[in-house]
Amino acid sequence: GEDVEQSLFLSVREGDSSVINCTYTDSSSTYLYWYKQEPGAGLQLLTYIFSNMDMKQDQRLTVLLNKKDKHLSLRIADTQTGDSAIYFCAENYGGYQKVTFGTGTKLQVIP
Amino acid sequence: EAGVTQFPSHSVIEKGQTVTLRCDPISGHDNLYWYRRVMGKEIKFLLHFVKESKQDESGMPNNRFLAERTGGTYSTLKVQPAELEDSGVYFCASSRGEGYSPLHFGNGTRLTVT
């Protein structure tokens, strides 16, 4: 089976960096994703990384992938109150972007 | 372009009743997926359409759930009869048919069965 695990909660102060971690089990994953869900909204694709990459940076977001340890992380630099949301790590398997999601990490940004 | 839209946004029904959820994918997206998140647990795959055909329905929990995508446009997910454990948020997503294309999700339908 496929499992994706995340810590449930993270609290940071505004302006600090946030690091959300995720571990997955399917070594055949092709893509790994980070989705953001704000209250009452759908799942917004933040970024994704191909399994043959180690790092991807997009403005304030940095994704690190350690394939050996099956560990994925999302770093948000200069965290803002608008970053408060639930962040889901996900991996694809079985083609057609059929993905497995983690339980989500609730990020709370303290002003 | 308009995003994935789902209707209703929230539904409260009694155990044993029927509910139909609707999803309108992004225009031109051949792939349509249903996912659900139950009781704050993981978001789980339910099924996948390619145009009007069911490509994979391995995640459908039981035969009380029926999904259709007539004409390959919008999709409906019917729960009949609804049980308490069906409560959760049902998400729809769509993606283009060719090459790699990320999933675009709707806002979800929150279903509460009492």
Tab-separated table of C-alpha atoms in Angstrom:
chain	number	residue	atom	x	y	z
A	1	GLY	CA	0.000	0.000	0.000
A	2	GLU	CA	0.926	3.645	-0.141
A	3	ASP	CA	1.202	5.827	2.951
A	4	VAL	CA	2.053	9.472	3.304
A	5	GLU	CA	2.669	10.828	6.791
A	6	GLN	CA	2.826	14.368	8.093
A	7	SER	CA	2.834	16.017	11.474
A	8	LEU	CA	-0.581	17.438	12.244
A	9	PHE	CA	0.262	20.910	13.488
A	10	LEU	CA	2.927	23.603	13.182
A	11	SER	CA	2.983	27.039	14.766
A	12	VAL	CA	5.420	29.762	13.715
A	13	ARG	CA	5.809	33.506	14.216
A	14	GLU	CA	5.225	35.875	11.354
A	15	GLY	CA	8.450	36.523	9.499
A	16	ASP	CA	10.060	33.244	10.529
A	17	SER	CA	10.585	30.300	8.199
A	18	SER	CA	8.221	27.342	8.284
A	19	VAL	CA	9.296	23.812	7.457
A	20	ILE	CA	6.634	21.198	6.876
A	21	ASN	CA	7.829	17.623	6.619
A	22	CYS	CA	6.401	14.559	4.942
A	23	THR	CA	7.427	10.928	4.532
A	24	TYR	CA	6.106	8.584	1.905
A	25	THR	CA	6.471	4.898	1.205
A	26	ASP	CA	6.041	4.337	-2.521
A	27	SER	CA	9.514	4.403	-4.054
A	28	SER	CA	8.003	4.342	-7.547
A	29	SER	CA	6.380	7.743	-7.128
A	30	THR	CA	6.987	9.984	-10.092
A	31	TYR	CA	5.753	13.300	-8.771
A	32	LEU	CA	5.400	14.666	-5.267
A	33	TYR	CA	3.136	17.602	-4.529
A	34	TRP	CA	2.304	20.204	-1.964
A	35	TYR	CA	-1.279	21.408	-1.815
A	36	LYS	CA	-2.653	24.217	0.333
A	37	GLN	CA	-6.172	24.363	1.688
A	38	GLU	CA	-7.427	27.595	3.164
A	39	PRO	CA	-10.590	27.543	5.296
A	40	GLY	CA	-13.673	26.884	3.171
A	41	ALA	CA	-11.635	26.588	-0.007
A	42	GLY	CA	-10.491	23.769	-2.230
A	43	LEU	CA	-7.051	22.293	-2.618
A	44	GLN	CA	-4.640	24.678	-4.291
A	45	LEU	CA	-1.582	23.179	-5.956
A	46	LEU	CA	1.399	25.062	-4.542
A	47	THR	CA	4.238	23.246	-6.182
A	48	TYR	CA	5.408	19.838	-7.293
A	49	ILE	CA	8.722	18.133	-7.805
A	50	PHE	CA	9.792	15.337	-10.097
A	51	SER	CA	11.306	12.342	-8.370
A	52	ASN	CA	14.618	12.834	-10.172
A	53	MET	CA	15.097	16.251	-8.585
A	54	ASP	CA	16.522	17.065	-5.171
A	55	MET	CA	15.311	20.605	-4.803
A	56	LYS	CA	12.925	23.077	-6.344
A	57	GLN	CA	12.612	26.734	-5.446
A	58	ASP	CA	9.736	29.016	-6.313
A	59	GLN	CA	9.819	32.456	-4.717
A	60	ARG	CA	9.283	31.917	-0.972
A	61	LEU	CA	8.806	28.177	-1.364
A	62	THR	CA	11.606	25.608	-1.330
A	63	VAL	CA	10.924	21.910	-1.771
A	64	LEU	CA	13.549	19.379	-0.768
A	65	LEU	CA	13.354	15.722	-1.739
A	66	ASN	CA	15.427	12.947	-0.196
A	67	LYS	CA	14.575	9.857	-2.205
A	68	LYS	CA	16.781	7.582	-0.145
A	69	ASP	CA	14.858	8.399	3.018
A	70	LYS	CA	11.557	9.013	1.167
A	71	HIS	CA	11.353	12.411	2.822
A	72	LEU	CA	9.841	15.551	1.354
A	73	SER	CA	9.819	18.990	2.923
A	74	LEU	CA	8.320	22.374	2.169
A	75	ARG	CA	10.047	25.482	3.457
A	76	ILE	CA	8.171	28.767	3.450
A	77	ALA	CA	10.449	31.747	3.900
A	78	ASP	CA	9.232	34.902	5.649
A	79	THR	CA	5.973	33.249	6.679
A	80	GLN	CA	2.967	35.557	6.574
A	81	THR	CA	-0.434	35.340	8.274
A	82	GLY	CA	-1.924	34.593	4.872
A	83	ASP	CA	0.084	31.395	4.828
A	84	SER	CA	-2.077	29.987	7.626
A	85	ALA	CA	-3.752	26.931	6.120
A	86	ILE	CA	-3.584	23.165	5.955
A	87	TYR	CA	-0.755	21.863	3.801
A	88	PHE	CA	-1.049	18.444	2.185
A	89	CYS	CA	1.824	16.414	0.895
A	90	ALA	CA	0.876	14.009	-1.895
A	91	GLU	CA	2.490	11.498	-4.194
A	92	ASN	CA	1.262	10.007	-7.400
A	93	TYR	CA	1.124	6.366	-8.322
A	94	GLY	CA	-0.655	4.271	-10.883
A	95	GLY	CA	-0.442	6.923	-13.576
A	96	TYR	CA	-3.057	9.510	-14.520
A	97	GLN	CA	-2.029	11.636	-11.525
A	98	LYS	CA	-3.858	9.326	-9.129
A	99	VAL	CA	-2.451	10.669	-5.914
A	100	THR	CA	-2.181	9.664	-2.297
A	101	PHE	CA	-2.478	12.449	0.232
A	102	GLY	CA	-1.088	12.820	3.700
A	103	THR	CA	-3.266	13.811	6.640
A	104	GLY	CA	-2.320	17.457	6.257
A	105	THR	CA	-0.327	19.818	8.480
A	106	LYS	CA	-2.171	22.776	9.923
A	107	LEU	CA	0.110	25.800	9.862
A	108	GLN	CA	-0.701	28.546	12.321
A	109	VAL	CA	1.122	31.845	11.862
A	110	ILE	CA	1.255	34.008	14.958
A	111	PRO	CA	1.394	37.764	14.261
B	1	GLU	CA	-10.518	30.110	-17.141
B	2	ALA	CA	-13.185	29.007	-14.714
B	3	GLY	CA	-11.997	26.508	-12.137
B	4	VAL	CA	-13.546	23.260	-11.017
B	5	THR	CA	-16.933	23.956	-9.499
B	6	GLN	CA	-18.855	21.750	-7.135
B	7	PHE	CA	-22.446	21.891	-5.974
B	8	PRO	CA	-23.730	22.035	-3.343
B	9	SER	CA	-21.063	23.426	-1.076
B	10	HIS	CA	-22.746	21.865	1.927
B	11	SER	CA	-25.423	19.218	2.326
B	12	VAL	CA	-27.064	17.941	5.487
B	13	ILE	CA	-29.221	14.838	5.135
B	14	GLU	CA	-30.610	12.127	7.349
B	15	LYS	CA	-29.380	8.578	7.358
B	16	GLY	CA	-31.136	6.611	4.648
B	17	GLN	CA	-31.741	9.554	2.359
B	18	THR	CA	-30.193	10.105	-1.049
B	19	VAL	CA	-27.795	12.879	-2.008
B	20	THR	CA	-26.331	13.782	-5.384
B	21	LEU	CA	-23.161	15.813	-5.655
B	22	ARG	CA	-22.218	17.560	-8.853
B	23	CYS	CA	-18.858	18.515	-10.307
B	24	ASP	CA	-18.146	20.694	-13.322
B	25	PRO	CA	-14.528	20.271	-14.400
B	26	ILE	CA	-12.435	22.827	-16.191
B	27	SER	CA	-13.542	22.989	-19.796
B	28	GLY	CA	-11.508	20.681	-21.982
B	29	HIS	CA	-10.201	18.522	-19.149
B	30	ASP	CA	-10.696	14.889	-20.036
B	31	ASN	CA	-9.687	13.525	-16.647
B	32	LEU	CA	-12.084	13.889	-13.748
B	33	TYR	CA	-11.488	12.515	-10.264
B	34	TRP	CA	-13.493	12.195	-7.088
B	35	TYR	CA	-11.762	12.200	-3.703
B	36	ARG	CA	-13.105	12.443	-0.182
B	37	ARG	CA	-11.825	13.328	3.251
B	38	VAL	CA	-13.627	11.649	6.083
B	39	MET	CA	-13.434	12.780	9.721
B	40	GLY	CA	-10.179	14.720	9.286
B	41	LYS	CA	-8.372	11.712	7.917
B	42	GLU	CA	-6.442	11.426	4.684
B	43	ILE	CA	-7.922	12.538	1.410
B	44	LYS	CA	-8.760	9.291	-0.336
B	45	PHE	CA	-9.166	8.560	-4.016
B	46	LEU	CA	-12.604	7.344	-5.060
B	47	LEU	CA	-12.591	7.091	-8.836
B	48	HIS	CA	-11.305	8.479	-12.094
B	49	PHE	CA	-13.057	9.211	-15.376
B	50	VAL	CA	-11.399	9.664	-18.729
B	51	LYS	CA	-14.046	11.508	-20.669
B	52	GLU	CA	-17.218	9.516	-20.022
B	53	SER	CA	-15.511	6.230	-19.181
B	54	LYS	CA	-14.614	5.006	-15.719
B	55	GLN	CA	-10.875	4.442	-15.799
B	56	ASP	CA	-10.448	3.396	-12.202
B	57	GLU	CA	-13.106	3.020	-9.527
B	58	SER	CA	-11.029	1.060	-7.053
B	59	GLY	CA	-11.575	3.624	-4.316
B	60	MET	CA	-15.372	3.498	-4.285
B	61	PRO	CA	-16.282	2.249	-0.802
B	62	ASN	CA	-19.369	0.199	-1.697
B	63	ASN	CA	-22.318	-0.054	-4.039
B	64	ARG	CA	-24.182	2.739	-2.293
B	65	PHE	CA	-21.996	5.112	-4.288
B	66	LEU	CA	-22.703	5.687	-7.981
B	67	ALA	CA	-20.706	8.066	-10.155
B	68	GLU	CA	-21.616	9.112	-13.663
B	69	ARG	CA	-20.174	11.406	-16.280
B	70	THR	CA	-22.641	11.468	-19.119
B	71	GLY	CA	-21.249	13.088	-22.251
B	72	GLY	CA	-17.853	13.463	-20.690
B	73	THR	CA	-18.574	16.872	-19.213
B	74	TYR	CA	-19.911	17.264	-15.686
B	75	SER	CA	-20.040	14.392	-13.226
B	76	THR	CA	-22.415	13.390	-10.461
B	77	LEU	CA	-21.776	11.283	-7.404
B	78	LYS	CA	-24.865	9.788	-5.816
B	79	VAL	CA	-24.963	8.261	-2.362
B	80	GLN	CA	-28.006	6.062	-1.796
B	81	PRO	CA	-28.856	5.337	0.949
B	82	ALA	CA	-26.524	7.574	2.933
B	83	GLU	CA	-24.956	6.275	6.151
B	84	LEU	CA	-23.384	8.171	9.031
B	85	GLU	CA	-19.869	7.164	7.990
B	86	ASP	CA	-20.359	8.858	4.620
B	87	SER	CA	-20.014	12.263	6.269
B	88	GLY	CA	-16.998	14.173	5.054
B	89	VAL	CA	-15.792	16.501	2.333
B	90	TYR	CA	-16.036	15.271	-1.236
B	91	PHE	CA	-13.560	16.840	-3.627
B	92	CYS	CA	-13.616	16.774	-7.380
B	93	ALA	CA	-10.548	17.395	-9.508
B	94	SER	CA	-9.805	17.557	-13.193
B	95	SER	CA	-6.744	17.535	-15.407
B	96	ARG	CA	-5.931	17.688	-19.088
B	97	GLY	CA	-5.687	14.487	-21.049
B	98	GLU	CA	-2.213	14.637	-22.503
B	99	GLY	CA	1.197	14.663	-20.919
B	100	TYR	CA	1.740	15.622	-17.315
B	101	SER	CA	-0.970	17.883	-15.973
B	102	PRO	CA	-1.517	18.625	-12.294
B	103	LEU	CA	-4.882	18.098	-10.667
B	104	HIS	CA	-7.068	21.166	-10.223
B	105	PHE	CA	-9.425	20.770	-7.301
B	106	GLY	CA	-12.813	22.241	-6.561
B	107	ASN	CA	-13.802	23.681	-3.193
B	108	GLY	CA	-15.462	20.433	-2.184
B	109	THR	CA	-18.906	19.507	-0.924
B	110	ARG	CA	-19.221	19.031	2.824
B	111	LEU	CA	-21.681	16.209	3.421
B	112	THR	CA	-23.165	15.711	6.868
B	113	VAL	CA	-25.303	12.640	7.485
B	114	THR	CA	-27.279	12.761	10.732
